[in-house]
mmCIF file of C-alpha atoms and ligand atoms in Angstrom:
data_model
loop_
_atom_site.group_PDB
_atom_site.id
_atom_site.type_symbol
_atom_site.label_atom_id
_atom_site.label_comp_id
_atom_site.label_asym_id
_atom_site.label_seq_id
_atom_site.Cartn_x
_atom_site.Cartn_y
_atom_site.Cartn_z
ATOM 1 C CA MET A 167 239.788 70.735 191.050
ATOM 2 C CA LYS A 168 238.036 71.599 187.883
ATOM 3 C CA LEU A 169 234.562 71.470 187.162
ATOM 4 C CA THR A 170 233.567 69.371 183.597
ATOM 5 C CA VAL A 171 229.882 69.485 182.642
ATOM 6 C CA LEU A 172 228.782 68.218 179.515
ATOM 7 C CA GLY A 173 225.528 69.918 177.785
ATOM 8 C CA ILE A 174 223.265 68.760 175.504
ATOM 9 C CA GLU A 175 220.959 69.998 173.410
ATOM 10 C CA SER A 176 218.100 68.006 170.854
ATOM 11 C CA SER A 177 215.052 70.252 171.989
ATOM 12 C CA CYS A 178 214.626 70.737 168.181
ATOM 13 C CA ASP A 179 215.956 70.466 164.954
ATOM 14 C CA ASP A 180 219.663 70.783 166.390
ATOM 15 C CA THR A 181 221.633 67.757 167.920
ATOM 16 C CA SER A 182 224.388 69.079 170.223
ATOM 17 C CA ALA A 183 227.242 68.528 172.343
ATOM 18 C CA ALA A 184 229.506 70.822 174.314
ATOM 19 C CA ILE A 185 232.105 70.359 177.165
ATOM 20 C CA ALA A 186 232.936 73.338 179.685
ATOM 21 C CA GLU A 187 235.200 73.461 182.307
ATOM 22 C CA ASP A 188 235.137 76.027 185.533
ATOM 23 C CA GLY A 189 232.187 77.910 183.201
ATOM 24 C CA PHE A 190 234.650 78.731 180.943
ATOM 25 C CA LEU A 191 233.686 77.274 177.336
ATOM 26 C CA LEU A 192 235.481 74.079 175.845
ATOM 27 C CA SER A 193 233.820 73.252 173.065
ATOM 28 C CA ASN A 194 230.182 73.367 171.041
ATOM 29 C CA LYS A 195 229.541 70.733 168.399
ATOM 30 C CA ILE A 196 226.629 70.915 166.396
ATOM 31 C CA ALA A 197 224.582 68.439 164.308
ATOM 32 C CA ASN A 198 222.339 70.382 161.497
ATOM 33 C CA GLN A 199 219.204 68.185 160.068
ATOM 34 C CA GLN A 200 218.916 68.958 156.921
ATOM 35 C CA VAL A 201 216.143 66.278 156.475
ATOM 36 C CA HIS A 202 213.283 68.982 157.523
ATOM 37 C CA LYS A 203 213.956 71.256 154.637
ATOM 38 C CA GLU A 204 212.095 69.384 151.916
ATOM 39 C CA TYR A 205 208.628 69.494 153.929
ATOM 40 C CA GLY A 206 208.909 73.310 155.182
ATOM 41 C CA GLY A 207 208.954 72.801 159.207
ATOM 42 C CA VAL A 208 210.556 70.386 161.606
ATOM 43 C CA VAL A 209 208.839 67.195 161.647
ATOM 44 C CA PRO A 210 208.937 65.631 165.098
ATOM 45 C CA GLU A 211 209.629 61.771 164.450
ATOM 46 C CA LEU A 212 212.525 63.107 161.475
ATOM 47 C CA ALA A 213 213.640 65.397 163.727
ATOM 48 C CA SER A 214 214.042 62.127 166.925
ATOM 49 C CA ARG A 215 215.339 59.587 164.328
ATOM 50 C CA ALA A 216 218.593 62.441 163.199
ATOM 51 C CA HIS A 217 219.249 63.316 167.273
ATOM 52 C CA GLN A 218 219.230 59.637 167.799
ATOM 53 C CA GLN A 219 221.985 58.699 164.722
ATOM 54 C CA ASN A 220 223.916 62.320 165.837
ATOM 55 C CA ILE A 221 224.124 62.148 169.678
ATOM 56 C CA ILE A 222 226.723 59.669 170.307
ATOM 57 C CA PRO A 223 229.389 61.266 167.410
ATOM 58 C CA VAL A 224 228.163 64.972 168.591
ATOM 59 C CA VAL A 225 229.419 63.683 171.950
ATOM 60 C CA ASP A 226 232.292 62.059 171.173
ATOM 61 C CA ALA A 227 233.402 65.298 168.487
ATOM 62 C CA ALA A 228 232.801 67.777 171.434
ATOM 63 C CA LEU A 229 234.881 65.867 173.895
ATOM 64 C CA LYS A 230 237.603 65.428 171.374
ATOM 65 C CA GLU A 231 237.912 69.500 170.601
ATOM 66 C CA ALA A 232 237.721 69.719 174.014
ATOM 67 C CA GLY A 233 240.604 67.774 174.276
ATOM 68 C CA ARG A 234 238.686 65.656 177.330
ATOM 69 C CA THR A 235 237.812 62.246 177.876
ATOM 70 C CA VAL A 236 234.279 60.769 179.329
ATOM 71 C CA LYS A 237 236.312 60.041 182.954
ATOM 72 C CA ASP A 238 237.240 63.893 183.075
ATOM 73 C CA ILE A 239 233.460 64.628 183.186
ATOM 74 C CA ASP A 240 232.010 65.822 186.528
ATOM 75 C CA ALA A 241 228.308 66.640 185.297
ATOM 76 C CA ILE A 242 225.806 66.416 182.801
ATOM 77 C CA ALA A 243 223.691 69.375 182.014
ATOM 78 C CA TYR A 244 221.027 68.606 179.446
ATOM 79 C CA THR A 245 217.504 70.285 178.063
ATOM 80 C CA ARG A 246 214.729 69.563 179.859
ATOM 81 C CA GLY A 247 212.210 71.499 177.817
ATOM 82 C CA PRO A 248 210.290 73.548 176.248
ATOM 83 C CA GLY A 249 211.087 71.389 172.806
ATOM 84 C CA LEU A 250 209.188 68.389 170.786
ATOM 85 C CA MET A 251 208.689 65.895 173.246
ATOM 86 C CA GLY A 252 210.747 63.064 171.024
ATOM 87 C CA ALA A 253 213.326 65.430 170.604
ATOM 88 C CA LEU A 254 213.792 65.953 174.211
ATOM 89 C CA LEU A 255 213.188 62.324 175.056
ATOM 90 C CA VAL A 256 216.700 61.395 173.027
ATOM 91 C CA GLY A 257 218.720 63.637 175.033
ATOM 92 C CA SER A 258 217.484 63.197 178.914
ATOM 93 C CA SER A 259 217.341 59.377 177.651
ATOM 94 C CA PHE A 260 220.821 59.870 176.563
ATOM 95 C CA ALA A 261 222.427 61.771 179.370
ATOM 96 C CA LYS A 262 220.563 59.458 181.757
ATOM 97 C CA GLY A 263 222.358 56.968 180.763
ATOM 98 C CA LEU A 264 225.521 58.411 180.804
ATOM 99 C CA ALA A 265 225.143 59.615 184.159
ATOM 100 C CA LEU A 266 224.571 56.509 185.367
ATOM 101 C CA SER A 267 227.377 54.543 183.704
ATOM 102 C CA LEU A 268 229.663 57.316 184.945
ATOM 103 C CA LYS A 269 228.103 58.481 188.189
ATOM 104 C CA VAL A 270 227.881 61.775 187.891
ATOM 105 C CA PRO A 271 224.974 64.259 188.641
ATOM 106 C CA LEU A 272 222.772 65.128 185.720
ATOM 107 C CA ILE A 273 221.363 68.303 185.852
ATOM 108 C CA ASP A 274 218.363 69.432 184.425
ATOM 109 C CA VAL A 275 218.044 72.845 181.869
ATOM 110 C CA ASN A 276 215.051 74.925 181.122
ATOM 111 C CA HIS A 277 216.001 75.842 177.328
ATOM 112 C CA LEU A 278 214.943 79.070 177.553
ATOM 113 C CA LEU A 279 216.865 80.079 180.594
ATOM 114 C CA ALA A 280 220.170 78.533 179.169
ATOM 115 C CA HIS A 281 219.300 81.148 175.710
ATOM 116 C CA ILE A 282 219.075 83.867 178.753
ATOM 117 C CA LEU A 283 223.049 82.350 179.795
ATOM 118 C CA SER A 284 224.329 82.578 176.546
ATOM 119 C CA VAL A 285 225.503 85.996 177.081
ATOM 120 C CA PHE A 286 228.060 84.427 179.235
ATOM 121 C CA ILE A 287 229.062 81.941 177.212
ATOM 122 C CA VAL A 288 232.966 83.000 177.659
ATOM 123 C CA ARG A 289 236.202 81.170 176.573
ATOM 124 C CA LYS A 290 239.171 81.311 179.238
ATOM 125 C CA ASN A 291 241.515 84.595 178.358
ATOM 126 C CA SER A 292 238.013 86.145 176.759
ATOM 127 C CA ALA A 293 237.600 90.105 177.253
ATOM 128 C CA LEU A 294 233.886 89.885 176.459
ATOM 129 C CA ALA A 295 232.111 92.197 178.973
ATOM 130 C CA VAL A 296 228.915 90.077 180.462
ATOM 131 C CA PRO A 297 225.934 91.564 182.172
ATOM 132 C CA VAL A 298 225.510 93.171 184.921
ATOM 133 C CA PHE A 299 222.479 91.602 187.551
ATOM 134 C CA PRO A 300 219.909 92.586 187.306
ATOM 135 C CA PHE A 301 219.990 92.945 183.638
ATOM 136 C CA LEU A 302 216.815 93.048 181.312
ATOM 137 C CA CYS A 303 216.712 90.092 178.673
ATOM 138 C CA LEU A 304 214.330 90.165 175.436
ATOM 139 C CA VAL A 305 214.242 86.153 174.598
ATOM 140 C CA VAL A 306 213.334 85.350 170.671
ATOM 141 C CA SER A 307 213.256 82.229 169.539
ATOM 142 C CA GLY A 308 210.804 80.077 167.090
ATOM 143 C CA GLY A 309 208.903 79.375 169.532
ATOM 144 C CA HIS A 310 209.023 81.999 171.798
ATOM 145 C CA THR A 311 209.379 85.650 172.839
ATOM 146 C CA LEU A 312 209.804 87.036 176.697
ATOM 147 C CA LEU A 313 211.054 90.394 178.409
ATOM 148 C CA VAL A 314 213.064 89.072 181.484
ATOM 149 C CA ILE A 315 214.096 90.524 184.565
ATOM 150 C CA MET A 316 217.347 88.271 186.064
ATOM 151 C CA GLN A 317 218.173 89.068 189.548
ATOM 152 C CA ASP A 318 220.856 86.298 189.266
ATOM 153 C CA HIS A 319 222.352 83.378 186.720
ATOM 154 C CA LEU A 320 218.856 81.380 187.759
ATOM 155 C CA HIS A 321 216.026 83.425 188.234
ATOM 156 C CA MET A 322 213.862 84.507 185.833
ATOM 157 C CA LYS A 323 211.035 86.869 186.435
ATOM 158 C CA ILE A 324 208.341 87.370 183.139
ATOM 159 C CA ILE A 325 207.774 90.406 182.177
ATOM 160 C CA GLY A 326 206.237 90.338 179.081
ATOM 161 C CA GLN A 327 205.420 87.864 176.401
ATOM 162 C CA THR A 328 203.651 86.887 173.455
ATOM 163 C CA ILE A 329 199.631 86.021 173.282
ATOM 164 C CA ASP A 330 200.245 85.119 170.295
ATOM 165 C CA ASP A 331 202.915 84.115 167.673
ATOM 166 C CA ALA A 332 206.856 84.145 168.008
ATOM 167 C CA ALA A 333 208.723 86.341 166.584
ATOM 168 C CA GLY A 334 210.584 83.586 165.237
ATOM 169 C CA GLU A 335 207.507 81.935 164.066
ATOM 170 C CA ALA A 336 206.612 85.470 162.318
ATOM 171 C CA PHE A 337 209.693 84.961 159.995
ATOM 172 C CA ASP A 338 209.276 82.044 159.543
ATOM 173 C CA LYS A 339 205.545 82.517 158.816
ATOM 174 C CA CYS A 340 206.138 85.436 156.396
ATOM 175 C CA ALA A 341 209.013 83.604 154.322
ATOM 176 C CA LYS A 342 206.883 80.529 153.768
ATOM 177 C CA VAL A 343 204.188 82.935 152.449
ATOM 178 C CA MET A 344 206.430 83.771 149.605
ATOM 179 C CA GLY A 345 207.648 80.289 149.170
ATOM 180 C CA LEU A 346 210.954 80.311 150.814
ATOM 181 C CA PRO A 347 212.175 77.387 152.723
ATOM 182 C CA TYR A 348 212.208 76.591 156.241
ATOM 183 C CA PRO A 349 213.445 77.670 158.110
ATOM 184 C CA GLY A 350 212.709 81.473 156.617
ATOM 185 C CA GLY A 351 214.467 82.910 159.681
ATOM 186 C CA PRO A 352 218.115 83.934 158.472
ATOM 187 C CA LEU A 353 216.469 83.892 154.424
ATOM 188 C CA ILE A 354 214.541 87.222 155.276
ATOM 189 C CA ASP A 355 217.517 88.199 156.400
ATOM 190 C CA ARG A 356 219.403 87.752 153.653
ATOM 191 C CA TYR A 357 217.464 89.352 151.035
ATOM 192 C CA ALA A 358 216.646 92.096 153.296
ATOM 193 C CA GLN A 359 219.834 93.219 152.784
ATOM 194 C CA ASN A 360 219.145 94.197 149.527
ATOM 195 C CA GLY A 361 215.941 95.814 150.267
ATOM 196 C CA ASN A 362 214.638 99.086 150.838
ATOM 197 C CA PRO A 363 212.819 99.041 154.417
ATOM 198 C CA THR A 364 210.254 101.419 153.758
ATOM 199 C CA ALA A 365 208.889 99.697 150.182
ATOM 200 C CA PHE A 366 206.038 98.530 152.217
ATOM 201 C CA ARG A 367 203.924 99.110 155.397
ATOM 202 C CA PHE A 368 202.230 96.170 156.816
ATOM 203 C CA ALA A 369 200.140 96.898 160.094
ATOM 204 C CA LYS A 370 201.718 95.678 163.175
ATOM 205 C CA ALA A 371 199.532 94.915 166.368
ATOM 206 C CA SER A 372 199.265 96.957 169.182
ATOM 207 C CA VAL A 373 199.102 95.292 172.081
ATOM 208 C CA LYS A 374 199.150 96.933 175.769
ATOM 209 C CA GLY A 375 201.307 97.106 178.589
ATOM 210 C CA LEU A 376 205.168 94.685 177.525
ATOM 211 C CA ASP A 377 202.817 91.553 175.937
ATOM 212 C CA PHE A 378 203.751 91.408 172.218
ATOM 213 C CA SER A 379 201.848 90.218 169.165
ATOM 214 C CA PHE A 380 202.796 88.619 165.595
ATOM 215 C CA SER A 381 199.837 86.861 163.942
ATOM 216 C CA GLY A 382 198.094 90.091 162.995
ATOM 217 C CA LEU A 383 201.229 91.246 160.980
ATOM 218 C CA LYS A 384 201.710 88.221 159.414
ATOM 219 C CA THR A 385 197.544 88.283 158.059
ATOM 220 C CA SER A 386 198.413 91.480 157.246
ATOM 221 C CA PHE A 387 201.730 90.458 155.264
ATOM 222 C CA LEU A 388 199.177 87.644 153.686
ATOM 223 C CA TYR A 389 196.527 89.483 152.594
ATOM 224 C CA TYR A 390 198.306 92.108 151.132
ATOM 225 C CA LEU A 391 200.383 89.573 149.127
ATOM 226 C CA ARG A 392 197.389 87.700 148.367
ATOM 227 C CA ASP A 393 196.054 90.806 146.154
ATOM 228 C CA ARG A 394 198.877 92.232 144.252
ATOM 229 C CA LEU A 395 199.761 88.492 143.274
ATOM 230 C CA LYS A 396 195.808 88.548 141.730
ATOM 231 C CA GLU A 397 197.412 91.838 139.640
ATOM 232 C CA ASN A 398 200.492 90.111 139.147
ATOM 233 C CA ASN A 399 201.545 86.589 139.703
ATOM 234 C CA ASP A 400 205.443 87.660 139.707
ATOM 235 C CA PHE A 401 204.530 89.879 142.964
ATOM 236 C CA ILE A 402 207.090 88.458 145.064
ATOM 237 C CA SER A 403 210.093 87.263 142.915
ATOM 238 C CA ARG A 404 210.065 91.062 141.659
ATOM 239 C CA ASN A 405 209.926 92.679 144.876
ATOM 240 C CA LEU A 406 211.453 89.270 147.131
ATOM 241 C CA ASN A 407 214.168 92.092 148.389
ATOM 242 C CA ASP A 408 211.971 94.840 149.794
ATOM 243 C CA LEU A 409 209.585 92.261 150.684
ATOM 244 C CA CYS A 410 212.111 91.284 153.711
ATOM 245 C CA ALA A 411 213.344 94.263 154.299
ATOM 246 C CA SER A 412 209.823 95.954 154.808
ATOM 247 C CA ILE A 413 208.741 92.697 157.076
ATOM 248 C CA GLN A 414 211.564 92.271 158.763
ATOM 249 C CA LYS A 415 211.434 96.386 159.933
ATOM 250 C CA ALA A 416 208.042 95.301 160.893
ATOM 251 C CA ILE A 417 208.783 92.259 163.044
ATOM 252 C CA VAL A 418 212.300 94.095 164.563
ATOM 253 C CA GLU A 419 210.276 97.453 165.876
ATOM 254 C CA SER A 420 206.887 95.794 167.651
ATOM 255 C CA LEU A 421 210.223 93.676 169.240
ATOM 256 C CA THR A 422 212.043 97.601 170.100
ATOM 257 C CA VAL A 423 209.200 98.993 170.968
ATOM 258 C CA LYS A 424 208.500 96.881 173.901
ATOM 259 C CA LEU A 425 212.257 96.624 174.905
ATOM 260 C CA LEU A 426 212.361 100.236 174.927
ATOM 261 C CA LYS A 427 208.929 100.317 177.373
ATOM 262 C CA ALA A 428 210.343 97.328 179.134
ATOM 263 C CA ALA A 429 213.811 99.484 180.244
ATOM 264 C CA ARG A 430 212.622 102.636 180.650
ATOM 265 C CA GLU A 431 209.662 101.235 183.105
ATOM 266 C CA THR A 432 212.350 98.858 185.298
ATOM 267 C CA GLN A 433 215.041 101.736 185.032
ATOM 268 C CA ILE A 434 217.566 98.943 184.172
ATOM 269 C CA LYS A 435 219.882 99.888 181.325
ATOM 270 C CA GLU A 436 222.036 96.532 181.057
ATOM 271 C CA ILE A 437 220.534 95.364 178.430
ATOM 272 C CA ALA A 438 220.481 91.294 176.825
ATOM 273 C CA VAL A 439 218.657 89.804 173.588
ATOM 274 C CA VAL A 440 219.195 86.092 173.002
ATOM 275 C CA GLY A 441 217.641 83.293 171.107
ATOM 276 C CA GLY A 442 217.931 82.463 167.251
ATOM 277 C CA VAL A 443 215.939 85.682 166.166
ATOM 278 C CA SER A 444 218.888 87.641 168.291
ATOM 279 C CA ALA A 445 220.864 86.048 165.063
ATOM 280 C CA ASN A 446 218.362 88.958 162.977
ATOM 281 C CA SER A 447 220.886 91.697 162.078
ATOM 282 C CA GLY A 448 218.361 94.300 161.338
ATOM 283 C CA LEU A 449 217.522 93.807 165.114
ATOM 284 C CA ARG A 450 221.267 93.835 166.089
ATOM 285 C CA GLU A 451 221.574 96.805 165.025
ATOM 286 C CA ALA A 452 218.074 98.421 165.214
ATOM 287 C CA VAL A 453 218.756 97.556 169.447
ATOM 288 C CA ARG A 454 222.836 98.790 169.004
ATOM 289 C CA ALA A 455 221.383 102.149 168.000
ATOM 290 C CA LEU A 456 218.990 102.667 170.706
ATOM 291 C CA GLY A 457 221.728 101.310 173.007
ATOM 292 C CA ASP A 458 223.769 104.503 172.334
ATOM 293 C CA GLU A 459 220.910 106.367 171.525
ATOM 294 C CA MET A 460 219.636 105.585 175.625
ATOM 295 C CA LYS A 461 223.477 104.528 176.830
ATOM 296 C CA TRP A 462 222.366 100.892 177.402
ATOM 297 C CA ASN A 463 224.885 98.111 178.218
ATOM 298 C CA ILE A 464 223.832 96.117 175.335
ATOM 299 C CA TYR A 465 225.185 92.050 175.430
ATOM 300 C CA ILE A 466 223.932 90.113 172.538
ATOM 301 C CA PRO A 467 225.130 86.303 171.758
ATOM 302 C CA GLU A 468 228.104 85.178 169.057
ATOM 303 C CA LEU A 469 226.057 84.145 166.087
ATOM 304 C CA GLN A 470 226.718 81.155 166.582
ATOM 305 C CA TYR A 471 225.107 81.109 170.238
ATOM 306 C CA ALA A 472 222.281 82.970 169.225
ATOM 307 C CA THR A 473 220.408 79.685 167.682
ATOM 308 C CA ASP A 474 220.127 76.361 169.285
ATOM 309 C CA ASN A 475 223.486 75.141 170.689
ATOM 310 C CA ALA A 476 224.731 72.863 173.808
ATOM 311 C CA ALA A 477 227.022 75.699 174.683
ATOM 312 C CA MET A 478 224.489 77.243 176.772
ATOM 313 C CA ILE A 479 223.037 74.191 177.907
ATOM 314 C CA SER A 480 227.004 73.048 179.420
ATOM 315 C CA ILE A 481 227.210 76.960 180.747
ATOM 316 C CA THR A 482 223.687 76.325 182.867
ATOM 317 C CA GLY A 483 224.547 73.462 184.338
ATOM 318 C CA TYR A 484 227.972 75.460 185.859
ATOM 319 C CA TYR A 485 225.603 77.718 187.131
ATOM 320 C CA LYS A 486 222.811 74.879 188.734
ATOM 321 C CA PHE A 487 225.899 73.298 189.355
ATOM 322 C CA LEU A 488 227.211 75.864 191.954
ATOM 323 C CA ASN A 489 223.092 76.054 193.504
ATOM 324 C CA HIS A 490 223.386 72.390 193.743
ATOM 325 C CA GLN A 491 220.698 72.350 191.641
ATOM 326 C CA PHE A 492 220.806 68.609 190.740
ATOM 327 C CA SER A 493 218.154 66.512 188.514
ATOM 328 C CA SER A 494 216.569 62.794 189.964
ATOM 329 C CA HIS A 495 216.105 60.439 187.429
ATOM 330 C CA HIS A 496 212.513 60.475 187.586
ATOM 331 C CA VAL A 497 212.412 63.908 186.383
ATOM 332 C CA THR A 498 211.251 63.573 182.266
ATOM 333 C CA PRO A 499 210.719 66.097 179.967
ATOM 334 C CA VAL A 500 208.430 68.912 179.463
ATOM 335 C CA ALA A 501 207.259 69.713 176.171
ATOM 336 C CA ARG A 502 205.520 73.396 177.237
ATOM 337 C CA PHE A 503 207.320 75.983 178.829
ATOM 338 C CA ASP A 504 204.218 76.878 181.401
ATOM 339 C CA GLN A 505 205.061 73.803 182.857
ATOM 340 C CA LEU A 506 208.354 73.689 183.100
HETATM 341 O O1 KG4 B 300 216.555 79.655 169.557
HETATM 342 P P1 KG4 B 300 216.351 78.775 168.102
HETATM 343 O O2 KG4 B 300 217.439 78.771 167.731
HETATM 344 O O3 KG4 B 300 215.641 77.586 168.317
HETATM 345 C C1 KG4 B 300 214.061 77.982 169.149
HETATM 346 O O4 KG4 B 300 214.219 77.804 170.818
HETATM 347 O O5 KG4 B 300 213.009 77.829 168.721
HETATM 348 O O6 KG4 B 300 215.454 80.037 167.443
HETATM 349 C C2 KG4 B 300 214.766 79.919 166.119
HETATM 350 C C3 KG4 B 300 214.162 80.949 165.014
HETATM 351 C C4 KG4 B 300 214.204 80.206 163.787
HETATM 352 O O7 KG4 B 300 212.433 80.965 163.681
HETATM 353 C C5 KG4 B 300 214.735 81.249 162.592
HETATM 354 O O8 KG4 B 300 214.239 81.819 161.114
HETATM 355 C C6 KG4 B 300 214.755 82.473 163.725
HETATM 356 O O9 KG4 B 300 215.355 81.703 165.360
HETATM 357 N N1 KG4 B 300 216.119 82.765 163.170
HETATM 358 C C7 KG4 B 300 216.189 84.302 162.622
HETATM 359 C C8 KG4 B 300 217.845 84.465 162.360
HETATM 360 N N2 KG4 B 300 217.850 83.057 162.663
HETATM 361 C C9 KG4 B 300 217.220 82.083 163.617
HETATM 362 N N3 KG4 B 300 215.523 85.163 162.455
HETATM 363 C C10 KG4 B 300 215.738 86.258 161.774
HETATM 364 N N4 KG4 B 300 216.926 85.944 161.215
HETATM 365 C C11 KG4 B 300 217.882 85.728 161.537
HETATM 366 N N5 KG4 B 300 219.112 85.549 160.933
HETATM 367 ZN ZN1 ZN B 301 216.292 77.388 170.956
#
């Protein structure tokens, strides 16, 4: 018998639905929300309303692309958190209503665990290699930065995390200081391609152990620009590519130094990097280079599965189903990771 899981993601500003069958991805549809662009960040109320408008068309599209109908769905997996409460409520309420009407089980998914399992998103007949347990995973998203050991699909052992801003937040805040629109991470990546990463140096934090810190770097970037702009108000536009390449290098180095330390301490050579910031070309390149040098096996999701998507929710739902981890309809969304 086939096991068909519908995955639903609505934690931030992407409404997404995906279908996985027996752990293989059949479809993944994403409706991005453009409404936030002019506000310089995600506006929670607008995100919730857009999820409400997008969710049914996105689920329909995912079913259609998979060549399945609602009758084929055996379980519904949805993001419980962390994320924006109003946004999570739309996905979870939709998932509960549909699960009740189809009389199928409901599976609540931790968004960060799902990012980690994005390295298991495979289509049938794909030759993609997946990590062997235990593997070490660097999770870098807009709201979180974690180093995790995975002993199996479902248990995360956190060995390091940020003490202030997340890596994605550092990218977005530095981009904002340069006047770039939200989300600035992908734009820094794009401008950095034509810039000199050694043009400017910014003070990086040194945090003990396997934890990270980005707020000092952001402040040093802000003060540096403020001083240069006093002398020359075109400073940013004249140096945009070099500024982007230099700040990207600083963020990437702050991440790779801890990844290397964690790999040395744990003696693990199976290394995954996931989450929105794993789409960054500088980070991908740096981790691959380090992997060649250290003889690691590296796993980074395809770009479309690095940022928020429901494919990772449906795959996580599949592994939770196999472990009989179902969710009661009384379970409610949770905004913060430490409350999950
Ligand atoms: O995982 P994600 O899509 O959402 C969260 O769970 O937060 O991550 C979004 C973050 C944003 O901060 C965005 O700027 C960053 O990932 N991001 C990037 C790139 N693509 C997305 N940062 C740097 N370079 C990129 N290419
Ligand atoms: Zn995410």
